Short mmCIF file of C-alpha atoms in Angstrom, two decimals:
data_model
loop_
_atom_site.label_atom_id
_atom_site.label_comp_id
_atom_site.label_asym_id
_atom_site.label_seq_id
_atom_site.Cartn_x
_atom_site.Cartn_y
_atom_site.Cartn_z
CA MET A 1 0.04 0.05 -0.20
CA SER A 2 1.42 3.46 -0.98
CA VAL A 3 2.05 6.04 1.26
CA ASP A 4 -0.91 8.46 -0.21
CA THR A 5 -3.35 5.60 0.38
CA HIS A 6 -2.03 5.09 3.88
CA LYS A 7 -2.78 8.90 4.32
CA LYS A 8 -6.06 8.92 2.63
CA ALA A 9 -7.30 5.72 4.79
CA ALA A 10 -6.04 7.09 8.02
CA GLN A 11 -7.70 10.38 7.53
CA SER A 12 -11.20 9.00 6.48
CA GLN A 13 -11.10 6.42 8.69
CA HIS A 14 -8.99 8.00 12.14
CA PHE A 15 -9.98 11.68 12.24
CA GLU A 16 -13.58 11.85 11.84
CA ASP A 17 -13.43 14.13 15.11
CA ALA A 18 -10.52 15.98 13.76
CA PRO A 19 -11.07 16.85 10.25
CA ASP A 20 -8.88 19.58 10.00
CA LYS A 21 -5.60 17.41 11.30
CA GLU A 22 -3.29 15.92 8.80
CA LEU A 23 -0.82 12.86 8.99
CA TYR A 24 2.57 13.53 8.87
CA SER A 25 5.30 10.69 8.05
CA LEU A 26 8.17 11.54 10.38
CA ARG A 27 11.43 9.73 8.41
CA SER A 28 15.04 9.98 9.54
CA GLY A 29 16.49 12.72 7.32
CA SER A 30 13.29 14.20 5.76
CA THR A 31 13.17 18.07 5.29
CA THR A 32 10.96 18.40 2.42
CA ASN A 33 8.04 19.64 4.74
CA ALA A 34 8.15 21.68 7.82
CA PRO A 35 6.09 19.88 10.79
CA PRO A 36 2.47 20.29 11.03
CA ALA A 37 1.11 21.86 14.52
CA GLY A 38 0.92 18.86 16.99
CA ILE A 39 4.33 17.30 15.78
CA ASP A 40 6.95 18.12 18.40
CA ALA A 41 9.27 20.42 16.85
CA GLU A 42 12.38 19.22 18.58
CA VAL A 43 11.64 15.64 17.66
CA ALA A 44 11.22 16.80 13.61
CA ASP A 45 14.32 19.02 13.77
CA PHE A 46 16.28 16.09 15.27
CA PHE A 47 15.11 13.83 12.56
CA ALA A 48 15.60 16.53 9.61
CA GLU A 49 19.03 17.53 10.76
CA GLY A 50 20.21 13.89 11.43
CA SER A 51 20.33 12.54 7.88
CA SER A 52 20.28 13.79 4.30
CA SER A 53 18.88 9.99 3.45
CA THR A 54 15.29 9.36 3.60
CA LYS A 55 15.49 5.59 3.54
CA ALA A 56 14.58 3.51 6.76
CA VAL A 57 17.33 3.05 9.35
CA VAL A 58 18.27 -0.48 9.71
CA ILE A 59 20.12 -1.30 12.91
CA ASP A 60 21.54 -4.86 12.70
CA GLU A 61 21.77 -7.14 16.01
CA ALA A 62 25.35 -6.28 17.18
CA THR A 63 24.37 -2.36 17.00
CA ASN A 64 21.39 -2.91 18.75
CA ALA A 65 22.93 -4.71 21.44
CA ARG A 66 25.53 -1.73 21.97
CA LEU A 67 22.65 0.57 21.92
CA ARG A 68 20.54 -1.42 24.44
CA TRP A 69 23.81 -1.69 26.93
CA MET A 70 24.70 1.87 26.55
CA VAL A 71 20.97 2.89 27.83
CA HIS A 72 21.10 0.15 30.33
CA LYS A 73 24.26 1.99 32.02
CA ARG A 74 22.60 5.48 31.65
CA VAL A 75 18.88 4.85 31.81
CA LEU A 76 18.06 1.26 33.57
CA SER A 77 20.78 1.65 36.03
CA VAL A 78 19.17 5.02 37.73
CA MET A 79 15.66 3.50 37.34
CA VAL A 80 16.62 0.36 39.31
CA ILE A 81 18.53 2.24 41.87
CA THR A 82 15.95 5.19 42.43
CA TYR A 83 13.06 2.78 42.72
CA PHE A 84 15.14 0.85 45.17
CA ALA A 85 15.64 3.90 47.15
CA GLN A 86 11.92 4.68 46.70
CA THR A 87 10.31 1.48 47.78
CA LEU A 88 13.04 1.25 50.71
CA ASP A 89 12.31 4.69 52.04
CA LYS A 90 8.69 4.51 51.56
CA GLY A 91 8.53 1.13 53.19
CA THR A 92 10.87 2.23 56.29
CA ILE A 93 7.93 2.98 58.59
CA ASN A 94 7.05 -1.08 58.21
CA PHE A 95 10.56 -2.20 59.67
CA ALA A 96 10.00 1.05 62.33
CA SER A 97 6.77 -0.23 63.25
CA ILE A 98 8.62 -2.61 65.54
CA MET A 99 11.36 -0.76 66.46
CA GLY A 100 9.60 1.76 68.89
CA ILE A 101 7.86 4.32 66.66
CA ARG A 102 4.34 3.55 67.53
CA GLU A 103 5.19 3.86 71.40
CA ASP A 104 7.44 6.87 70.87
CA THR A 105 5.15 8.77 69.23
CA LYS A 106 2.34 7.66 71.17
CA LEU A 107 0.16 6.06 68.01
CA GLU A 108 -3.02 4.73 68.95
CA GLY A 109 -5.94 3.03 66.95
CA GLN A 110 -5.73 3.04 63.24
CA GLN A 111 -2.97 6.18 63.35
CA TYR A 112 -0.33 3.70 62.22
CA ALA A 113 -2.67 2.94 59.60
CA TRP A 114 -3.31 6.40 58.40
CA LEU A 115 0.54 6.70 57.98
CA THR A 116 0.47 4.56 55.15
CA THR A 117 -2.68 5.78 53.74
CA CYS A 118 -1.92 9.64 53.74
CA VAL A 119 0.92 8.68 51.61
CA TYR A 120 -1.55 7.52 48.83
CA ILE A 121 -3.78 10.01 49.40
CA ALA A 122 -1.17 12.74 48.48
CA ILE A 123 -0.42 10.58 45.44
CA LEU A 124 -3.75 10.75 44.35
CA ALA A 125 -3.65 14.21 44.42
CA TRP A 126 -0.67 14.98 42.78
CA GLU A 127 -0.43 12.41 40.39
CA PHE A 128 -1.87 14.17 37.21
CA PRO A 129 0.20 17.17 37.94
CA THR A 130 3.27 15.33 38.29
CA ASN A 131 2.72 13.23 34.81
CA ARG A 132 2.00 16.55 33.24
CA LEU A 133 5.07 17.98 34.58
CA ILE A 134 6.65 14.93 33.10
CA GLN A 135 5.59 15.80 29.83
CA ARG A 136 6.51 19.43 29.84
CA LEU A 137 9.80 19.42 31.74
CA PRO A 138 13.12 17.75 31.30
CA ILE A 139 12.75 14.48 32.69
CA GLY A 140 16.05 14.04 34.18
CA LYS A 141 16.30 17.02 35.80
CA TYR A 142 12.89 16.66 37.05
CA LEU A 143 13.28 13.18 38.44
CA ALA A 144 16.51 14.28 40.47
CA PHE A 145 14.88 17.31 42.16
CA ASN A 146 12.35 14.97 43.57
CA ILE A 147 14.41 12.48 44.42
CA MET A 148 16.57 15.09 46.90
CA ALA A 149 13.53 16.34 48.04
CA TRP A 150 11.71 13.13 49.21
CA GLY A 151 15.62 12.27 50.81
CA ALA A 152 15.45 15.34 53.04
CA VAL A 153 11.86 14.84 53.83
CA LEU A 154 12.77 11.23 54.93
CA ALA A 155 15.40 12.43 57.36
CA CYS A 156 12.93 14.95 58.63
CA THR A 157 11.00 12.09 59.67
CA ALA A 158 13.56 11.12 62.60
CA ALA A 159 12.44 14.84 64.20
CA CYS A 160 8.74 13.60 64.78
CA LYS A 161 7.53 13.29 68.17
CA ASN A 162 3.46 12.83 67.34
CA PHE A 163 1.09 11.34 64.95
CA ALA A 164 0.36 14.84 63.55
CA GLY A 165 4.17 15.55 62.64
CA LEU A 166 4.42 12.17 61.13
CA VAL A 167 1.35 12.74 59.07
CA VAL A 168 3.15 15.70 57.35
CA VAL A 169 6.32 14.54 56.52
CA ARG A 170 4.75 11.21 54.93
CA THR A 171 2.05 13.50 52.97
CA PHE A 172 4.95 15.02 51.66
CA LEU A 173 6.91 11.90 50.92
CA GLY A 174 4.19 10.41 48.67
CA ILE A 175 3.95 13.71 46.87
CA PHE A 176 7.64 13.80 45.82
CA GLU A 177 7.58 9.96 45.32
CA CYS A 178 5.13 9.94 42.77
CA VAL A 179 6.83 10.66 40.44
CA CYS A 180 8.79 7.56 40.29
CA GLN A 181 6.66 5.20 38.56
CA PRO A 182 5.24 7.43 35.90
CA ALA A 183 8.29 8.63 34.83
CA PHE A 184 9.95 5.11 34.63
CA VAL A 185 6.92 3.99 32.65
CA TYR A 186 7.79 6.96 30.25
CA LEU A 187 11.38 6.48 30.09
CA SER A 188 10.76 2.45 28.91
CA THR A 189 8.73 3.84 26.04
CA MET A 190 11.27 6.33 25.11
CA TRP A 191 14.42 4.39 25.40
CA TYR A 192 13.12 0.47 25.04
CA THR A 193 11.29 -1.43 22.47
CA ARG A 194 8.01 -2.96 23.21
CA GLU A 195 9.51 -6.30 23.38
CA GLU A 196 12.04 -5.12 26.04
CA GLN A 197 9.74 -3.04 28.21
CA ALA A 198 8.13 -5.88 30.57
CA LEU A 199 11.73 -6.92 31.60
CA VAL A 200 12.60 -3.35 32.04
CA ILE A 201 9.33 -2.70 34.09
CA GLY A 202 10.14 -6.06 35.85
CA ALA A 203 13.82 -5.15 36.53
CA PHE A 204 12.76 -1.52 38.41
CA TYR A 205 9.69 -2.98 39.85
CA SER A 206 11.82 -6.18 41.29
CA MET A 207 13.24 -3.55 43.65
CA ASN A 208 10.19 -3.98 45.84
CA GLY A 209 11.13 -7.43 46.98
CA PHE A 210 15.00 -6.40 46.80
CA GLN A 211 14.54 -3.57 49.34
CA GLN A 212 13.02 -6.19 51.58
CA CYS A 213 16.07 -8.03 51.68
CA VAL A 214 18.09 -4.88 51.97
CA GLY A 215 15.94 -3.27 54.40
CA GLY A 216 15.88 -6.41 56.51
CA LEU A 217 19.54 -6.39 56.69
CA ILE A 218 19.69 -2.77 57.76
CA ALA A 219 16.90 -2.92 60.23
CA TYR A 220 18.74 -6.20 61.69
CA GLY A 221 21.93 -4.21 62.41
CA ILE A 222 20.52 -1.00 63.47
CA ALA A 223 18.50 -2.89 66.05
CA HIS A 224 21.72 -4.14 67.58
CA LEU A 225 22.61 -0.15 68.22
CA ASN A 226 21.78 0.12 71.64
CA HIS A 227 22.43 2.88 74.28
CA LEU A 228 22.60 5.79 71.60
CA LYS A 229 21.07 9.23 71.81
CA LEU A 230 18.75 8.66 69.01
CA LYS A 231 16.63 5.71 68.68
CA ASN A 232 16.84 3.14 66.57
CA TRP A 233 13.90 4.27 63.94
CA GLN A 234 15.13 7.79 64.17
CA ILE A 235 18.93 6.28 62.98
CA LEU A 236 16.99 4.49 60.26
CA PHE A 237 15.00 7.45 59.07
CA THR A 238 18.27 9.98 59.11
CA LEU A 239 20.42 7.34 57.34
CA LEU A 240 18.29 6.54 54.51
CA GLY A 241 17.24 10.15 53.85
CA CYS A 242 20.90 11.72 53.74
CA VAL A 243 21.99 8.53 51.36
CA THR A 244 18.76 9.34 48.76
CA PHE A 245 19.48 12.91 48.40
CA VAL A 246 23.34 12.25 47.57
CA TRP A 247 21.90 9.88 44.77
CA GLY A 248 19.06 12.49 43.67
CA LEU A 249 22.53 14.91 43.04
CA PHE A 250 24.24 12.00 40.80
CA VAL A 251 20.84 11.29 38.89
CA LEU A 252 21.01 15.22 38.18
CA TRP A 253 24.21 14.73 36.42
CA TRP A 254 23.97 10.97 35.12
CA LEU A 255 20.54 10.74 33.27
CA PRO A 256 20.05 12.27 29.79
CA ASP A 257 16.31 13.74 29.53
CA SER A 258 15.71 11.94 26.09
CA PRO A 259 17.63 10.17 22.83
CA ILE A 260 17.42 13.67 21.20
CA ARG A 261 19.17 15.46 24.29
CA ALA A 262 21.57 12.87 25.38
CA LYS A 263 24.99 14.77 24.73
CA CYS A 264 26.75 12.03 26.46
CA PHE A 265 26.28 9.94 23.35
CA SER A 266 27.45 10.90 19.69
CA LYS A 267 24.96 12.62 17.15
CA GLU A 268 24.94 9.25 14.94
CA ASP A 269 24.12 6.97 18.01
CA ARG A 270 21.37 9.43 19.33
CA ILE A 271 19.72 8.82 15.80
CA LEU A 272 19.85 5.08 16.17
CA LEU A 273 18.43 5.25 19.51
CA ALA A 274 15.51 6.76 18.53
CA GLU A 275 15.39 4.32 15.45
CA ARG A 276 15.60 1.68 17.31
CA VAL A 277 12.20 2.61 19.28
CA ARG A 278 10.50 3.67 15.83
CA LYS A 279 8.40 0.49 15.55
CA ASN A 280 6.79 0.94 19.13
CA ASP A 281 4.54 3.58 17.02
CA THR A 282 4.41 5.34 20.60
CA GLY A 283 6.94 8.33 19.50
CA ILE A 284 9.76 10.07 22.12
CA GLN A 285 8.17 13.03 23.05
CA ASN A 286 5.40 15.72 22.65
CA ARG A 287 4.98 18.53 25.24
CA THR A 288 1.70 19.54 23.63
CA PHE A 289 -1.39 18.60 25.76
CA LYS A 290 -4.33 17.41 22.86
CA MET A 291 -7.37 17.50 24.63
CA TYR A 292 -8.92 15.24 21.65
CA GLN A 293 -6.45 12.56 22.76
CA ALA A 294 -7.45 13.17 26.37
CA VAL A 295 -11.27 12.44 25.57
CA GLU A 296 -10.18 9.39 23.43
CA ALA A 297 -8.04 8.02 26.80
CA PHE A 298 -11.35 8.62 28.91
CA THR A 299 -13.73 6.81 26.27
CA ASP A 300 -10.78 3.90 25.74
CA PRO A 301 -11.99 0.34 27.60
CA THR A 302 -8.49 -0.27 27.34
CA VAL A 303 -7.39 2.11 29.58
CA TRP A 304 -10.02 1.59 32.10
CA ALA A 305 -9.50 -2.28 32.30
CA VAL A 306 -5.71 -1.51 32.85
CA THR A 307 -6.86 1.38 35.66
CA LEU A 308 -9.08 -1.31 37.31
CA ILE A 309 -6.62 -3.65 37.53
CA SER A 310 -4.15 -1.48 39.11
CA PHE A 311 -6.90 -0.86 41.80
CA THR A 312 -7.63 -4.51 42.49
CA ASN A 313 -3.89 -5.58 42.53
CA ALA A 314 -2.89 -2.22 44.90
CA LEU A 315 -5.77 -2.77 47.64
CA PRO A 316 -3.96 -6.18 48.69
CA THR A 317 -0.35 -4.88 48.35
CA GLY A 318 -1.39 -1.74 50.27
CA GLY A 319 -2.44 -3.44 53.10
CA LEU A 320 0.40 -6.24 53.39
CA GLY A 321 2.81 -3.67 52.61
CA ALA A 322 1.98 -1.55 56.15
CA PHE A 323 1.02 -5.00 58.24
CA SER A 324 3.40 -7.55 56.92
CA ASN A 325 5.90 -7.12 59.91
CA ILE A 326 3.16 -7.08 62.29
CA ILE A 327 1.42 -10.22 60.85
CA ILE A 328 4.39 -12.14 60.72
CA ASN A 329 5.46 -10.99 64.24
CA ALA A 330 2.28 -12.19 65.38
CA PHE A 331 2.75 -15.62 64.18
CA GLY A 332 5.02 -16.10 67.11
CA PHE A 333 8.28 -15.06 65.54
CA THR A 334 10.69 -12.67 67.44
CA GLN A 335 11.59 -9.12 66.24
CA LEU A 336 15.05 -10.40 65.00
CA GLN A 337 13.30 -13.36 63.46
CA THR A 338 10.99 -11.10 61.46
CA TYR A 339 13.77 -8.77 59.95
CA LEU A 340 15.41 -11.96 58.83
CA LEU A 341 12.08 -13.62 57.60
CA ALA A 342 11.37 -9.88 55.31
CA ILE A 343 14.29 -10.87 53.48
CA ALA A 344 13.08 -14.50 52.09
CA GLN A 345 9.96 -12.48 51.51
CA GLY A 346 11.75 -10.06 49.24
CA ALA A 347 13.66 -12.79 47.89
CA ILE A 348 10.15 -14.53 46.78
CA ILE A 349 8.86 -11.04 45.25
CA MET A 350 12.03 -11.10 43.17
CA ILE A 351 11.33 -14.53 41.81
CA PHE A 352 7.58 -13.71 40.99
CA LEU A 353 8.77 -10.40 39.29
CA PHE A 354 11.53 -11.75 37.21
CA SER A 355 10.04 -15.01 36.09
CA ALA A 356 6.91 -12.79 35.01
CA ALA A 357 9.01 -10.61 32.75
CA TYR A 358 11.02 -13.50 31.42
CA LEU A 359 8.00 -15.61 30.24
CA SER A 360 6.12 -12.46 28.93
CA LYS A 361 9.34 -11.87 26.65
CA ARG A 362 9.78 -15.41 25.74
CA TYR A 363 5.86 -16.16 25.02
CA ASN A 364 4.90 -12.87 24.24
CA GLN A 365 1.98 -13.36 26.59
CA LYS A 366 1.22 -10.93 29.57
CA LEU A 367 -2.29 -10.90 30.25
CA LEU A 368 -2.69 -14.55 30.51
CA LEU A 369 0.34 -14.49 32.49
CA ALA A 370 -1.09 -11.95 34.83
CA PHE A 371 -4.45 -14.30 35.09
CA ILE A 372 -1.93 -17.10 36.17
CA TYR A 373 0.13 -15.29 38.65
CA THR A 374 -3.01 -13.88 40.42
CA LEU A 375 -4.15 -17.65 41.66
CA PRO A 376 -1.01 -17.98 44.11
CA ASN A 377 -2.56 -15.06 45.89
CA ILE A 378 -5.81 -16.20 46.09
CA ALA A 379 -4.69 -19.56 47.45
CA GLY A 380 -2.56 -17.93 49.91
CA THR A 381 -5.63 -15.94 51.02
CA ILE A 382 -7.99 -18.72 51.76
CA VAL A 383 -5.22 -20.42 53.86
CA PHE A 384 -5.20 -17.21 55.88
CA ILE A 385 -9.30 -17.54 56.24
CA CYS A 386 -9.24 -21.01 56.78
CA VAL A 387 -6.43 -21.79 59.46
CA PRO A 388 -5.98 -20.33 62.90
CA THR A 389 -2.67 -19.38 64.03
CA SER A 390 -1.19 -21.40 66.54
CA SER A 391 2.65 -22.65 66.95
CA GLN A 392 1.70 -25.66 65.05
CA THR A 393 0.55 -23.68 61.72
CA LYS A 394 2.88 -20.57 61.88
CA VAL A 395 5.34 -22.03 59.20
CA GLY A 396 2.43 -23.00 56.99
CA LEU A 397 0.72 -19.83 57.34
CA LEU A 398 4.02 -18.29 56.63
CA MET A 399 4.23 -20.01 53.37
CA ALA A 400 0.48 -18.94 52.36
CA PHE A 401 2.13 -15.56 53.15
CA TYR A 402 4.81 -15.96 50.85
CA CYS A 403 2.29 -17.31 48.24
CA MET A 404 0.42 -13.95 48.32
CA GLN A 405 3.24 -12.02 46.99
CA GLY A 406 2.42 -12.61 43.68
CA PHE A 407 0.61 -8.97 43.09
CA GLY A 408 4.30 -7.46 41.93
CA ALA A 409 4.21 -9.82 38.81
CA VAL A 410 0.52 -8.58 38.05
CA ALA A 411 1.63 -5.17 38.62
CA VAL A 412 4.41 -5.33 36.08
CA LEU A 413 2.80 -7.08 33.47
CA ASN A 414 -0.18 -4.49 33.77
CA LEU A 415 2.20 -1.62 33.39
CA ALA A 416 3.88 -3.45 30.29
CA VAL A 417 0.21 -3.68 28.77
CA MET A 418 -0.53 0.26 29.28
CA SER A 419 3.10 0.86 27.93
CA ASN A 420 2.92 -1.03 24.70
CA ASP A 421 -0.79 -0.74 24.24
CA VAL A 422 -1.37 3.13 24.59
CA ALA A 423 0.12 5.70 22.39
CA GLY A 424 0.02 9.47 21.66
CA ARG A 425 1.70 11.36 24.43
CA THR A 426 -1.42 13.07 26.09
CA LYS A 427 -3.18 10.14 26.06
CA GLN A 428 -0.40 7.98 27.65
CA VAL A 429 -0.36 10.88 30.40
CA ILE A 430 -3.95 10.61 30.89
CA ALA A 431 -3.83 6.43 31.26
CA SER A 432 -0.83 6.72 33.19
CA SER A 433 -2.40 9.22 35.71
CA LEU A 434 -5.49 7.06 35.93
CA VAL A 435 -3.62 3.89 36.37
CA PHE A 436 -1.47 5.53 39.38
CA ILE A 437 -3.89 7.33 40.80
CA SER A 438 -6.52 4.02 40.72
CA TRP A 439 -3.02 2.33 42.43
CA ALA A 440 -2.99 5.20 45.17
CA VAL A 441 -6.51 4.60 46.00
CA GLY A 442 -5.80 0.69 46.33
CA ASN A 443 -2.99 1.34 48.24
CA ALA A 444 -4.89 4.21 50.38
CA ILE A 445 -7.89 1.75 51.09
CA GLY A 446 -5.53 -1.30 51.91
CA PRO A 447 -4.25 -0.31 55.37
CA GLN A 448 -7.54 0.46 56.18
CA VAL A 449 -9.29 -2.95 55.91
CA PHE A 450 -6.79 -3.98 58.38
CA ARG A 451 -9.02 -2.81 61.62
CA ASP A 452 -7.18 -2.72 64.73
CA ASN A 453 -10.30 -4.65 66.47
CA ASP A 454 -9.98 -7.56 63.88
CA LYS A 455 -6.04 -8.67 64.68
CA PRO A 456 -4.03 -10.58 64.65
CA ARG A 457 -5.78 -12.38 61.88
CA TYR A 458 -7.72 -9.84 60.20
CA ILE A 459 -10.08 -12.07 58.73
CA LYS A 460 -12.48 -9.55 57.42
CA ALA A 461 -9.24 -7.84 55.33
CA PHE A 462 -8.48 -10.92 53.87
CA VAL A 463 -12.17 -12.00 52.64
CA ALA A 464 -11.86 -8.36 51.14
CA HIS A 465 -8.90 -9.36 49.37
CA LEU A 466 -10.84 -12.49 47.62
CA VAL A 467 -13.17 -10.11 46.52
CA VAL A 468 -11.06 -7.68 44.66
CA TYR A 469 -8.89 -10.69 42.99
CA GLY A 470 -12.23 -12.20 41.45
CA VAL A 471 -12.92 -8.76 40.05
CA GLN A 472 -8.94 -8.38 38.67
CA LEU A 473 -9.59 -12.03 36.91
CA ALA A 474 -12.90 -10.90 35.18
CA THR A 475 -11.25 -7.78 33.89
CA ILE A 476 -8.05 -9.47 32.68
CA VAL A 477 -10.04 -12.13 30.89
CA PHE A 478 -12.02 -8.73 29.08
CA LEU A 479 -8.99 -6.84 28.39
CA ARG A 480 -7.73 -9.94 26.57
CA VAL A 481 -10.50 -10.25 24.18
CA HIS A 482 -10.80 -6.79 23.46
CA LEU A 483 -7.41 -6.36 22.68
CA MET A 484 -7.73 -9.45 20.21
CA ARG A 485 -10.75 -7.81 18.62
CA GLN A 486 -8.96 -4.53 18.10
CA ASN A 487 -6.26 -6.22 16.11
CA VAL A 488 -8.93 -7.67 14.07
CA LEU A 489 -10.53 -4.99 13.51
CA LYS A 490 -7.37 -2.84 12.31
CA ARG A 491 -6.39 -5.64 9.69
CA ARG A 492 -9.94 -5.84 8.48
CA ALA A 493 -9.59 -1.88 7.99
CA GLN A 494 -6.71 -2.45 6.01
CA SER A 495 -8.24 -5.09 3.56
CA LEU A 496 -6.08 -7.75 4.76
CA PRO A 497 -6.65 -11.41 3.36
CA ALA A 498 -8.78 -13.15 5.88
CA ALA A 499 -6.00 -15.89 6.86
CA ALA A 500 -4.12 -12.87 8.07
CA VAL A 501 -7.03 -11.40 9.97
CA THR A 502 -6.21 -12.87 13.67
CA GLY A 503 -5.68 -11.28 16.97
CA GLU A 504 -1.82 -11.78 17.14
CA VAL A 505 0.93 -10.08 15.98
CA THR A 506 2.89 -11.95 13.85
CA ASP A 507 5.23 -11.61 10.38
CA GLU A 508 3.58 -8.32 9.19
CA ASN A 509 5.88 -5.76 7.78
CA LEU A 510 4.92 -2.89 8.74
CA ALA A 511 6.56 0.30 7.71
CA HIS A 512 5.85 2.42 10.93
CA LYS A 513 5.77 5.39 9.09
CA HIS A 514 3.98 7.52 11.81
CA ALA A 515 5.97 6.28 14.76
CA PHE A 516 6.90 9.69 15.96
CA ASP A 517 3.70 11.59 14.41
CA ASP A 518 2.14 11.42 18.00
CA LEU A 519 -0.80 9.95 16.85
CA THR A 520 -2.78 7.39 19.18
CA ASP A 521 -3.26 3.93 19.15
CA LYS A 522 -6.67 4.32 17.67
CA GLU A 523 -5.25 6.67 15.07
CA ASN A 524 -2.37 5.11 13.61
CA PRO A 525 -3.49 2.40 11.30
CA GLU A 526 0.00 0.36 11.80
CA PHE A 527 -0.38 -0.02 15.36
CA ARG A 528 -0.74 -3.26 16.72
CA TYR A 529 -1.82 -4.13 20.26
CA LEU A 530 0.10 -6.89 22.24
CA TYR A 531 -1.53 -8.76 25.26
#
């Protein structure tokens, strides 16, 4: 099919609501036309200045491997270490919960649960503004500022004397930390291919488990410090806050804002890095907020499905994250044993995460795996409801608790579906905001279902978990069927042979002519959904 034919088909089929908009094919080295309004001028200038050739750039495997390693060193390393710091800093309250902070600050009733809930209320309020700022500002510098800010806030936690002070610092912690996940998903779409994104998201998300290992060791070591002027929990907050602040300074110097602005690489490599992600059809950047894309996001079943999965997966996570050490301690394990068992918990979370990311890349299946990884959570929850706590059952209950750590794998797979299947920068901003707002709502509600008068078994909380897991499974099935159907409709619209009209994305020679034109997944006739 010719380029002109593509344009006519796309204009008639995908621009009924915006008839004055024209498609503009952004090819590296194309200088024949100025980009129309709506296409990022910096991206257009970058490709126009990069080469005099209009031929598609072909990247061999050796060059691709070299470029990928360059990105790993500059971008993935920052994402992994920053996410580790973020999860460790946010989860420090969990270790401090059995280190004396509840007694020293005179927390009563549900006040400890509110220290986790207020973080997610802050995220809920600030999620869309931070997504918009990610779109508008140089992402490397904005991320570095937030890292330094939350490090300073974390260190200030050591000075808190009561519930009110803790609520203030925890709220600011949520505001500054909420940049991480949307920024990293954006960086993944900007620097990595769709096939690589699940592993990349899994790599930084695995720090949820690794921080359990390292946090347990740090807490174990600090718990042995006695007769000091500062309490153990105060030492913990001060140490981690200062280290995080220094890391933010390093990120400010090290992380490039985009392939276009990555002056640490040669001009030729920057062009290759951009061309490497052309087949994503999700572009690199666009700072203009496009209302029609926002409307499309709010009316797209795919966006609402990943949003609902984010909520159902986050609600149990929020409660277990805040109360895991308290629950394990209630089994009859000592304080120090609880810290050490947190290391095993972290290792299991990492196994779930990396196995899900690897299997996703190996078999090109995300939603099917998300369904499978929900099942261990259900099994472990049923055990918690049915088996009473005693010295004879504590090991079995601990194993059931470890089975409930599959939520991380589902979160990674869901984020990969969102990054793969939502195109158009404004639409991505809305989708990302909705997904992480629902994640914040789930995490905010999660600790509140663990009622103080229901301890130590918290039966009502685990019944609530079973209900949301059922909703999650139903949504996963719906989303998979929906995305398969969308691929079928796209191929039919392009008059492909009947034998090729399937839900699978295989052996299609798509030119990806509109990869950097900031089209949504529905607008771009060459876009194919991955599930």
